[in-house]
Tab-separated table of C-alpha atoms in Angstrom:
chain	number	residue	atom	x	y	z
A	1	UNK	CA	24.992	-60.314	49.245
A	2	UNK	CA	28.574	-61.492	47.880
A	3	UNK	CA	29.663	-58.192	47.933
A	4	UNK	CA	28.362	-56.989	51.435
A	5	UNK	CA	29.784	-60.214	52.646
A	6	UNK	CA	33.096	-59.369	51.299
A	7	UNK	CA	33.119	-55.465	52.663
A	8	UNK	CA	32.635	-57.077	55.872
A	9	UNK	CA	35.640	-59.316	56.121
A	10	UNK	CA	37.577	-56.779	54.648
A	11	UNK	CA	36.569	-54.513	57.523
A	12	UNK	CA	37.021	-56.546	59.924
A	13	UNK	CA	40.800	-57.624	59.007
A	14	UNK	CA	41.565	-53.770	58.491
A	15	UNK	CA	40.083	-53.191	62.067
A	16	UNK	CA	42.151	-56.114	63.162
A	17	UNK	CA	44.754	-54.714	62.151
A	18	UNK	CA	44.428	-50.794	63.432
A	19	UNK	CA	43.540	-52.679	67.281
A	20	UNK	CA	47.245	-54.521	66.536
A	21	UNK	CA	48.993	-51.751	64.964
A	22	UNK	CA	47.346	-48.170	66.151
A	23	UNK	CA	50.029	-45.727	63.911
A	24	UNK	CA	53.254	-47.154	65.935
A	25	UNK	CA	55.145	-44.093	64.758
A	26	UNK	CA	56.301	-42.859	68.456
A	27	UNK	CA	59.610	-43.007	68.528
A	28	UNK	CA	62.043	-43.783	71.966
A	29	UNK	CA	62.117	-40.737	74.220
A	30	UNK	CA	65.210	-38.658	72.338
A	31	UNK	CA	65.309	-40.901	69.487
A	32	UNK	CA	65.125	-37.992	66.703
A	33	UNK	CA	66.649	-40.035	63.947
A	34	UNK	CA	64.835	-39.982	60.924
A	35	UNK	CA	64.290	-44.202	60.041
A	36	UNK	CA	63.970	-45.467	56.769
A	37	UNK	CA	62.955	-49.439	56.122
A	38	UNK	CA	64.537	-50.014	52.537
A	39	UNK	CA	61.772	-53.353	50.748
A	40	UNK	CA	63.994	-55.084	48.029
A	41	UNK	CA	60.790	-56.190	46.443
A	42	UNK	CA	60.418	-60.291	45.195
A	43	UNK	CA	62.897	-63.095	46.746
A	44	UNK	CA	64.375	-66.860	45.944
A	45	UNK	CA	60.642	-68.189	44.927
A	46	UNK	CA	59.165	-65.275	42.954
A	47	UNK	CA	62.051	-63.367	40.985
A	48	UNK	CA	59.959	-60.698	39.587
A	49	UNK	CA	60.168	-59.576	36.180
A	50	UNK	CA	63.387	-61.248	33.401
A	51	UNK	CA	64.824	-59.595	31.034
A	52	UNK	CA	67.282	-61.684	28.317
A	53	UNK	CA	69.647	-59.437	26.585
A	54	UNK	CA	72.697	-61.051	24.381
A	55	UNK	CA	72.559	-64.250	26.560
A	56	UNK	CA	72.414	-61.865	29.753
A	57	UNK	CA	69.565	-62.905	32.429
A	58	UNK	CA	68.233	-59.716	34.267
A	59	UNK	CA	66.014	-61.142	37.386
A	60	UNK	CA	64.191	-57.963	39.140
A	61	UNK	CA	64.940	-59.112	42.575
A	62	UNK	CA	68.560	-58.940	41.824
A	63	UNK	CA	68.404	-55.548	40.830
A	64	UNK	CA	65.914	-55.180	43.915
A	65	UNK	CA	68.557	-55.757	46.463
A	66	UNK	CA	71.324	-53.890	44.823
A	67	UNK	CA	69.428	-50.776	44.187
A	68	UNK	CA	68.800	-51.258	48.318
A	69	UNK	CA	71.853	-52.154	49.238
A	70	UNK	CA	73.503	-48.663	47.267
A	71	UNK	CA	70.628	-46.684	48.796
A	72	UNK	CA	71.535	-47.551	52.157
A	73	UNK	CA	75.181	-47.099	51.811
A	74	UNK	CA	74.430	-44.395	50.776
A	75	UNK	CA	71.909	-42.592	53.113
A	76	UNK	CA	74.524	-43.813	56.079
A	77	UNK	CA	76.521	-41.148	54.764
A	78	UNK	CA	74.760	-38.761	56.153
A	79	UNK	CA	73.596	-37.500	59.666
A	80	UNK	CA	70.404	-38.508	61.758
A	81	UNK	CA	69.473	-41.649	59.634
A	82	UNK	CA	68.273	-45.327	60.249
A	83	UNK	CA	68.192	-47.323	57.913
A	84	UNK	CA	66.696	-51.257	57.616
A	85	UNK	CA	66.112	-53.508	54.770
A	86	UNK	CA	63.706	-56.001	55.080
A	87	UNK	CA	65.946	-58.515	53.109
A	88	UNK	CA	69.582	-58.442	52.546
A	89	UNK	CA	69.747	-61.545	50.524
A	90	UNK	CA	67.513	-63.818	47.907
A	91	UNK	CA	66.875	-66.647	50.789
A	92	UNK	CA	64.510	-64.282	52.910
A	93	UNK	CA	60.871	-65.090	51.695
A	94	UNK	CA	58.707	-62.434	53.991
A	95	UNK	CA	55.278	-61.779	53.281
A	96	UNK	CA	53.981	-58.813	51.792
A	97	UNK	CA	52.216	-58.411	55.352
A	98	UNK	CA	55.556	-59.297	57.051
A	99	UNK	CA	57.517	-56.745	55.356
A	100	UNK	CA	55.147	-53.917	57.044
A	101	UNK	CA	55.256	-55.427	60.206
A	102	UNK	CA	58.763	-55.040	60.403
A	103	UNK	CA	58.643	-51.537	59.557
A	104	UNK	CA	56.216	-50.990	62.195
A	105	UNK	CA	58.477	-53.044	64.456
A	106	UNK	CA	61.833	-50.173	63.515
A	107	UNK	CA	58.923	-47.391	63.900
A	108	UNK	CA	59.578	-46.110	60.235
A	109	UNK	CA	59.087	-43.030	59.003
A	110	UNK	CA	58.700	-43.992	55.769
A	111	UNK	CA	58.563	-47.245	53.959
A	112	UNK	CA	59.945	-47.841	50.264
A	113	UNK	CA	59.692	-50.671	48.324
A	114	UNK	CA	61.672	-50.907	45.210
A	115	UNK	CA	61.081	-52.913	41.864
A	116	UNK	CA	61.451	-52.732	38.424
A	117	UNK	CA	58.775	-53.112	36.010
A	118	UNK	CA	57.873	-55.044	32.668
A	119	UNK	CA	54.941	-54.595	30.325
A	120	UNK	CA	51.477	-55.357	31.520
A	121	UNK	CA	48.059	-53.746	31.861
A	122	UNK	CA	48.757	-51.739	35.150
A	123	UNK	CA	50.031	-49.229	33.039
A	124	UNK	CA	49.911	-47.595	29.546
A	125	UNK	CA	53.839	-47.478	28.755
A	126	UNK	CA	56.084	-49.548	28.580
A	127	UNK	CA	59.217	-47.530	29.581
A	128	UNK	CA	60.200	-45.541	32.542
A	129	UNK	CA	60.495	-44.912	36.111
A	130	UNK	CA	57.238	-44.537	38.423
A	131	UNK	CA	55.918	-43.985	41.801
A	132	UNK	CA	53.032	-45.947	43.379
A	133	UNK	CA	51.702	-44.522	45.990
A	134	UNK	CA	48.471	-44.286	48.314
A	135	UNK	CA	45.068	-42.540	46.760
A	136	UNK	CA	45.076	-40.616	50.049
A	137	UNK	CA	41.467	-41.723	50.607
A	138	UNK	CA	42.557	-42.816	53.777
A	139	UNK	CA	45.045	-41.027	56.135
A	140	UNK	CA	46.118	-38.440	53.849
A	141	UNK	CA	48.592	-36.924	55.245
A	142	UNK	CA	50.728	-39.862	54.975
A	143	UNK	CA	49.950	-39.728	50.918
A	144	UNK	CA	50.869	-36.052	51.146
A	145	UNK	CA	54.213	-37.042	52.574
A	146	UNK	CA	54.634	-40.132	49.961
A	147	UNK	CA	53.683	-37.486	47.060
A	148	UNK	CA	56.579	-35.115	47.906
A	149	UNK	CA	58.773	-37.581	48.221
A	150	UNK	CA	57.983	-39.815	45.252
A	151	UNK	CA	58.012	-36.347	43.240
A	152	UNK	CA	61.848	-36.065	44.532
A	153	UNK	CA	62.872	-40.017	43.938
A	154	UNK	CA	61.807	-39.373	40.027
A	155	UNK	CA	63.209	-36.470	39.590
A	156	UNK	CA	66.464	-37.570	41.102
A	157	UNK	CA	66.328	-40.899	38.978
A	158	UNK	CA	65.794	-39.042	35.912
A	159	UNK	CA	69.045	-37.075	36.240
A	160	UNK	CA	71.454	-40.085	37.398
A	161	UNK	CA	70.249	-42.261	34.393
A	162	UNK	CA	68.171	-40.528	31.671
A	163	UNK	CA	65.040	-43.002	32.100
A	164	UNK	CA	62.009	-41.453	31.678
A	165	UNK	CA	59.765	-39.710	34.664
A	166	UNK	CA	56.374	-41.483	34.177
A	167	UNK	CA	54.965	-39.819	37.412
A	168	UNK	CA	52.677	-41.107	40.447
A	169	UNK	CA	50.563	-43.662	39.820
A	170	UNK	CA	47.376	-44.535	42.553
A	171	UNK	CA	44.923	-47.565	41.960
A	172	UNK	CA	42.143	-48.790	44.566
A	173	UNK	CA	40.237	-52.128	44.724
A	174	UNK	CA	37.130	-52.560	43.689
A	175	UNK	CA	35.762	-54.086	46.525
A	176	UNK	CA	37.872	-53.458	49.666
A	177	UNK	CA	37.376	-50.841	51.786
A	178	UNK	CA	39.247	-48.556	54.382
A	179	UNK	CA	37.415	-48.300	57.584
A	180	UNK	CA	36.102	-44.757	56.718
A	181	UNK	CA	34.196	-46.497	53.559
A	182	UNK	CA	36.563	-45.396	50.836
A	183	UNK	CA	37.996	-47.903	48.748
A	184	UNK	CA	41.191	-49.290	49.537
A	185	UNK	CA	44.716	-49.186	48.214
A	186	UNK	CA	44.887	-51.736	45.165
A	187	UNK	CA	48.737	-52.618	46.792
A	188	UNK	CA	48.532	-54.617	50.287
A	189	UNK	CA	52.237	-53.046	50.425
A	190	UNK	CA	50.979	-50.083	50.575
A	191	UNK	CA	47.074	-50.281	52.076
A	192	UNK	CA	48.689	-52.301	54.950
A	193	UNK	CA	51.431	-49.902	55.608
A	194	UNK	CA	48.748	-47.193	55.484
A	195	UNK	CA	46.589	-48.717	58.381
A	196	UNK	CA	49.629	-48.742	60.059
A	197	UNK	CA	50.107	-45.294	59.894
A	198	UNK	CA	53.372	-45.452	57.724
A	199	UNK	CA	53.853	-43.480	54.786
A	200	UNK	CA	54.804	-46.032	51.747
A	201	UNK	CA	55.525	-45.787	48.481
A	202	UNK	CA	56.472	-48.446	45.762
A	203	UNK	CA	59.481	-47.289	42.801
A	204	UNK	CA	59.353	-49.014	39.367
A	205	UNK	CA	62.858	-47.795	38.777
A	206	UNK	CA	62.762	-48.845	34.928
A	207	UNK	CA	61.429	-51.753	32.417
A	208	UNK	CA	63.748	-54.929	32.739
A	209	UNK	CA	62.005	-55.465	29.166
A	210	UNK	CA	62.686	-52.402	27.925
A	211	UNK	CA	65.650	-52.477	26.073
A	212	UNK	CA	66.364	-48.598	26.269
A	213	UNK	CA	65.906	-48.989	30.015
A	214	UNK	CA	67.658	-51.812	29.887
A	215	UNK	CA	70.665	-49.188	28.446
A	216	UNK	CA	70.155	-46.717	30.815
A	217	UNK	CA	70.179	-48.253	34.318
A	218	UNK	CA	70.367	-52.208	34.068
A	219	UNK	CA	72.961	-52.945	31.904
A	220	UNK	CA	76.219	-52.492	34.705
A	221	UNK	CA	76.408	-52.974	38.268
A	222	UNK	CA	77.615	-48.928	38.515
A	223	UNK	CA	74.316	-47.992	36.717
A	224	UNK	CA	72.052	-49.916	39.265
A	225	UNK	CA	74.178	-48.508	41.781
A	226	UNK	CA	73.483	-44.908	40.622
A	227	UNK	CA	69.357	-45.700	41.209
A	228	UNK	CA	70.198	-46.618	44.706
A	229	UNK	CA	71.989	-43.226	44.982
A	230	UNK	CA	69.482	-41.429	43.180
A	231	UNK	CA	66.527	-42.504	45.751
A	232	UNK	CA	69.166	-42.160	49.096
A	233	UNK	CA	69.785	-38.358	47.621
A	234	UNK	CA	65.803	-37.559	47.711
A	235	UNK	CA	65.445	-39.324	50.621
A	236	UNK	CA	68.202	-37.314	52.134
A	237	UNK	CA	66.966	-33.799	50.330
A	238	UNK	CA	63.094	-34.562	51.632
A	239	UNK	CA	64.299	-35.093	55.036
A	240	UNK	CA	66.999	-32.288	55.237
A	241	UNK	CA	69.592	-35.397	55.986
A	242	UNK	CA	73.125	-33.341	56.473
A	243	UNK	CA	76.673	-35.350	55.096
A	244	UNK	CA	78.659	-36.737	57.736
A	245	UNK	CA	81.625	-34.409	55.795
A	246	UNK	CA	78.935	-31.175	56.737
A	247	UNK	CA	77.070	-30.531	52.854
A	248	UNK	CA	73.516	-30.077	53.642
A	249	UNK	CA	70.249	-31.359	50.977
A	250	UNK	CA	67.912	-28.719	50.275
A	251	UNK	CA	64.841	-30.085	51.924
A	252	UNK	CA	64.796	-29.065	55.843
A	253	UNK	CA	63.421	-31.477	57.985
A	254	UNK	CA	60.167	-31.132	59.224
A	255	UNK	CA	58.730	-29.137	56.555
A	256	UNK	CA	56.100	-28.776	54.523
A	257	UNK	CA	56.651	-29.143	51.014
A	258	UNK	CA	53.507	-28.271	48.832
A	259	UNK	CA	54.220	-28.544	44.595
A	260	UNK	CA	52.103	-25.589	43.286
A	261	UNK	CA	52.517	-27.545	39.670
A	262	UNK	CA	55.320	-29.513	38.095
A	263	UNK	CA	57.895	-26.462	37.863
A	264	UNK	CA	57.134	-24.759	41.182
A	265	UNK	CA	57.064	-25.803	45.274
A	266	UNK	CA	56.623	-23.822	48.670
A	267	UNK	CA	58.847	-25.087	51.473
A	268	UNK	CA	59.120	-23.597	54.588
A	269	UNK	CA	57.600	-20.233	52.726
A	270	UNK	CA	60.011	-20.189	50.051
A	271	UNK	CA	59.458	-20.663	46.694
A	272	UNK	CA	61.435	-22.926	44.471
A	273	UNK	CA	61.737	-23.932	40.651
A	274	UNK	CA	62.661	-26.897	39.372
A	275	UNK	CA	64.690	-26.990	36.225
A	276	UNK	CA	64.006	-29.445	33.365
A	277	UNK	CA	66.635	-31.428	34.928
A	278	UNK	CA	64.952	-32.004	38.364
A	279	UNK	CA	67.603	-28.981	40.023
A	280	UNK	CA	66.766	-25.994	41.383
A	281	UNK	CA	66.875	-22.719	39.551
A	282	UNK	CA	69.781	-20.841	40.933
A	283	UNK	CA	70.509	-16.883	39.808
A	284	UNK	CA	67.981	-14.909	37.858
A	285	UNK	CA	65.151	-15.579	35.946
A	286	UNK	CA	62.580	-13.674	34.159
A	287	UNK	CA	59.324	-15.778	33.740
A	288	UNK	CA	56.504	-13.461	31.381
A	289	UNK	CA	56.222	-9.868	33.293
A	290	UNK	CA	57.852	-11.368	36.531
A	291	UNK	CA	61.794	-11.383	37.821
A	292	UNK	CA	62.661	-13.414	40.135
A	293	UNK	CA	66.456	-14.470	42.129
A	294	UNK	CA	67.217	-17.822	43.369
A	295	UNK	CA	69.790	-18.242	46.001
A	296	UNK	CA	72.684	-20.814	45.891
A	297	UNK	CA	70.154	-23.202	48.094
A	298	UNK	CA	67.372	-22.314	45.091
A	299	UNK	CA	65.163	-20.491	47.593
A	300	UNK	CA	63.439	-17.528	45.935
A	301	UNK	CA	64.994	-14.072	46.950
A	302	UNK	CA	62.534	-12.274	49.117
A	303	UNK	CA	62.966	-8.826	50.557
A	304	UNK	CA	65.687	-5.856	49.734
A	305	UNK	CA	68.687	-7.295	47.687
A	306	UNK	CA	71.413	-4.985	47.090
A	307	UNK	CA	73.563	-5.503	43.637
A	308	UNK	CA	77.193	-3.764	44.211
A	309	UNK	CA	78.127	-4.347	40.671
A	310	UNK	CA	77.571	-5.752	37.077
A	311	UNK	CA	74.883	-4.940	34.426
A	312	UNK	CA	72.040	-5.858	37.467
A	313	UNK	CA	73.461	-2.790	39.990
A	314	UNK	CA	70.926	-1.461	41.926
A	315	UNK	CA	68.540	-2.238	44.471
A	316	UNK	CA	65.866	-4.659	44.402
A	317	UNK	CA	62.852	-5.697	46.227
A	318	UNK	CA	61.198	-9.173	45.936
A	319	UNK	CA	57.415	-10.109	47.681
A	320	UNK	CA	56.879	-13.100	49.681
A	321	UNK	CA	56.584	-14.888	46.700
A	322	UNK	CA	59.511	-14.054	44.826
A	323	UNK	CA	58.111	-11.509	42.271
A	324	UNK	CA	60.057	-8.129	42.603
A	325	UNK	CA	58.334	-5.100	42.687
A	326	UNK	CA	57.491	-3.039	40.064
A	327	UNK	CA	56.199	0.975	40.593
A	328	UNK	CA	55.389	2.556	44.190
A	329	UNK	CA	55.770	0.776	47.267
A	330	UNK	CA	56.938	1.554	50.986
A	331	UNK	CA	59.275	-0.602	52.723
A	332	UNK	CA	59.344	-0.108	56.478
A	333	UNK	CA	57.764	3.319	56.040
A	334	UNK	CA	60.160	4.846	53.748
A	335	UNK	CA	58.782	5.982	49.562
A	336	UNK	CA	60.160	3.625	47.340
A	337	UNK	CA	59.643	3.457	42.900
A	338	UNK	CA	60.787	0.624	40.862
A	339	UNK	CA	61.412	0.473	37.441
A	340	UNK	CA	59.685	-1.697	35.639
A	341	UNK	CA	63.214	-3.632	35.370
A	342	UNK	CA	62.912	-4.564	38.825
A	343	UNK	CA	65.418	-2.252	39.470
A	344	UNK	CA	64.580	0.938	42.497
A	345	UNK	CA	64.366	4.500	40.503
A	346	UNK	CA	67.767	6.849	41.677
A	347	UNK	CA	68.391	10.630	41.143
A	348	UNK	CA	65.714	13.273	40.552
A	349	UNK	CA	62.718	11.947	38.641
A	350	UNK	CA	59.466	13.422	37.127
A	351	UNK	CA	56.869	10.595	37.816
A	352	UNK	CA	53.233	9.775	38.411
A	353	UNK	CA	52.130	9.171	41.676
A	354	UNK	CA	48.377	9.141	42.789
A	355	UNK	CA	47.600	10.385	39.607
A	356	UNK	CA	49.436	13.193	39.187
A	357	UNK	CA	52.709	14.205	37.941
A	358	UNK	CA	55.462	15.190	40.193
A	359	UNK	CA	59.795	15.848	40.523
A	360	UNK	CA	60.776	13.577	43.069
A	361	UNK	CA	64.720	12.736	44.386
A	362	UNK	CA	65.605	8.908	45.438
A	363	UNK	CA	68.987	8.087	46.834
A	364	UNK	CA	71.325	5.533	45.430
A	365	UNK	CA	69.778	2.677	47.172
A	366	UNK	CA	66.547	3.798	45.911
A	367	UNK	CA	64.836	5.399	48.796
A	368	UNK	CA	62.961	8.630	48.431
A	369	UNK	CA	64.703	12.073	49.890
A	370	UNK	CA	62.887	15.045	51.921
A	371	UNK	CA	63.943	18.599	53.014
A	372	UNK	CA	66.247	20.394	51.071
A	373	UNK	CA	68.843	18.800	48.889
A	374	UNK	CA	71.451	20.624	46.425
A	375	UNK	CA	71.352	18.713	43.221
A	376	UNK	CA	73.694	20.393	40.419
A	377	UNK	CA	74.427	23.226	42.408
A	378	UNK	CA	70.306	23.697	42.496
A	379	UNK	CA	68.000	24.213	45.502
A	380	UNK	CA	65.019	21.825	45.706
A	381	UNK	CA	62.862	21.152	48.682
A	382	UNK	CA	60.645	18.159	49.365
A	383	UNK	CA	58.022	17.927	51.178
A	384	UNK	CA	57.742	15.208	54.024
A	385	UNK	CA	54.608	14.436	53.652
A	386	UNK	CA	54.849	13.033	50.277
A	387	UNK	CA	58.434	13.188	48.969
A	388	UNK	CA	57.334	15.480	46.387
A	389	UNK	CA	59.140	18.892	45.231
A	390	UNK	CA	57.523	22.518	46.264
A	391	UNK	CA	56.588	23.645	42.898
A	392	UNK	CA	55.825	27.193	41.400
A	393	UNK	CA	54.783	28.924	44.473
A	394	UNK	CA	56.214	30.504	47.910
A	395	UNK	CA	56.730	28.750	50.952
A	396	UNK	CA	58.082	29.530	54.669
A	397	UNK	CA	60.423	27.446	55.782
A	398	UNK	CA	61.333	27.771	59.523
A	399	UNK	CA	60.304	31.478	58.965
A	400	UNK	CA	61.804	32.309	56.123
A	401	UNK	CA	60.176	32.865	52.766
A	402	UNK	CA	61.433	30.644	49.491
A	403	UNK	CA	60.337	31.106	46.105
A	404	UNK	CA	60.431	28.171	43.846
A	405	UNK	CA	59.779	27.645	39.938
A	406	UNK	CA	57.614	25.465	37.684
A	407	UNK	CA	60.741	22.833	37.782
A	408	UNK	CA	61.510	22.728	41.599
A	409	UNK	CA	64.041	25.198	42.011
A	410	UNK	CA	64.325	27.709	44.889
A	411	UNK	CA	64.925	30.925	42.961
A	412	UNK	CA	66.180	32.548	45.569
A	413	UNK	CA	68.528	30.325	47.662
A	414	UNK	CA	72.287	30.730	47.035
């Protein structure tokens, strides 16, 4: 009875809320701006986690607020961006509930709370940077959209300070529920911003009691500075965000970003790797049987690419996703063979095609020849049908008679 009693009440606030707060996303007619509401987590009365090191006192909602006050400095360096903090001092004391009204009041796009951690039972480590976001149970395309990003704001924090990238964490209640019956988000940060139709996300940037943490991103002001930095330039890369001086992030805004595991993502149809150190693989690669070419934006290289010179000269042809050919193909109709280099076949060739073995001519960007060509001062014809060469018999062409030999050549063509 407790425990239908409780399901109730907790159904009935969550309704209460949705009537209140029905996914205020819209934005102002021609207000395209992307907005981002910045939560130092903690304030004056609950200063989050301490740390003590050589008569040093560390208090998490210090570090809160400067991480947010670097991050938005430094996302209003770019284009097309809002930003709000919920707090720009220790005196402001807003609820948990408060904070996500706000964000609903500056019709967020997405809301990110940021802390540092200390050792508990929420987790199994005791080092590290983290992600909390929502289980997805509920709305999940705003968990989809936390996910990517929260993917980016680790990998990002990783490379500006070395901590280590402990992934997303998700934890539900045990006895609240979302008004479609799943269980709710564990966080009210986040289970309230999710009724509200807000993606949200809370970053554990590090372990205040962590003394190798401690080394890596608490122990200046320049080093706490860099996290801010580190979560503006995901933001900014997830959202496409261009610099006010013109240098574009790799993520375009309004796409979908989909991570196929932790080393590959599809976004807007193009494959990317991620290096070890959270960039994208630029140049070539070969991964197993497979070559691959990564622009200078990382995007995988799809389609004919021409190499004028260099130890890779030749022409090349990559699928949809990324892989280049290998063998026969046709591209726009025309008879195409690549080596198993990745690299299209030139010059006269004997190969297999079909099954059987053939002499066959490709050009020097790779694409198979027909009618007569003169190759070493030797007649060969090939046929049109499939760029093969007439072989050991006799054959009119446009009236006239030609012999040719077991190897191709018209015997009697001067």
């Amino acid at each position: 009875m407790k425990k239908y009693c409780s399901k109730t009440i907790f159904l009935i606030f969550t309704i209460a809320l949705i009537l209140l707060f029905p996914g205020m996303k819209a934005k102002a007619s021609g207000e395209d701006d992307i907005v981002i509401t910045i939560d130092a987590g903690h304030s004056e009365s609950d200063s989050g986690a301490v740390g003590i090191y050589d008569g040093r006192v560390i208090r998490e909602r210090d570090v809160n607020l400067k991480i947010a006050r670097a991050m938005k400095a430094e996302l209003e360096t770019y284009k097309g961006v809002k930003v709000y903090l919920t707090r720009t001092d220790n005196t402001t004391a807003w609820t948990l509930a408060k904070r996500v009204d706000k964000a609903v009041e500056y019709h967020t796009d997405v809301l990110i709370s940021l802390h540092n951690n200390a050792e508990g039972d929420a987790q199994p480590y005791t080092n590290g940077a983290s992600v909390l976001i929502s289980s997805g149970q509920y709305r999940p395309e705003l968990a989809k959209l936390s996910e990517a990003l929260g993917k980016l704001i680790l990998q990002e924090l990783q490379k500006a300070t070395g901590v280590k990238n402990q992934g997303l964490n998700r934890r539900l209640l045990s006895s609240g529920y979302y008004p479609n019956g799943s269980y709710a988000d564990y966080y009210q940060l986040i289970r309230n911003a999710t009724i509200s139709g807000i993606p949200s996300m809370i970053v554990e940037h590090s372990f205040i009691d962590n003394y190798g943490d401690y080394k890596k991103c608490l122990s200046s002001d320049k080093k706490i500075r860099s996290m801010g930095i580190a979560d503006a330039t995901a933001v900014a890369k997830y959202f496409g965000l261009t610099k006010k001086n013109g240098k574009t992030a790799y993520h375009a805004k309004g796409e979908t970003v989909k991570y196929l595991n932790e080393r590959w993502l599809v976004k807007g149809g193009k494959y990317y790797c991620i290096e070890p150190d959270g960039n994208y693989k630029k140049g070539w690669m070969k991964q197993g049987k497979d070559l691959y070419y990564f622009k200078k934006n990382g995007a995988a290289r799809t389609g004919t690419m021409i190499v004028k010179k260099g130890a890779k000269k030749g022409t090349y042809y990559f699928r949809k996703n990324g892989t280049a050919v290998k063998g026969w193909t046709k591209i726009k109709g025309r008879l195409y063979h690549f080596e198993n280099s990745g690299k299209a076949t030139v010059g006269k060739r004997s190969l297999t095609r079909n099954g059987s073995r053939g002499i066959y001519y490709f050009s020097d960007r790779g694409r198979a020849l027909t009618g007569w060509r003169n190759i070493n001062g030797k007649y060969y014809y090939f046929r049109k049908s499939d760029c093969r060469a007439v072989r050991s018999c006799e054959l009119y062409i446009k009236n006239k008679r030609y012999r040719f030999n077991s190897k191709g050549v018209c015997t009697n063509r001067k």
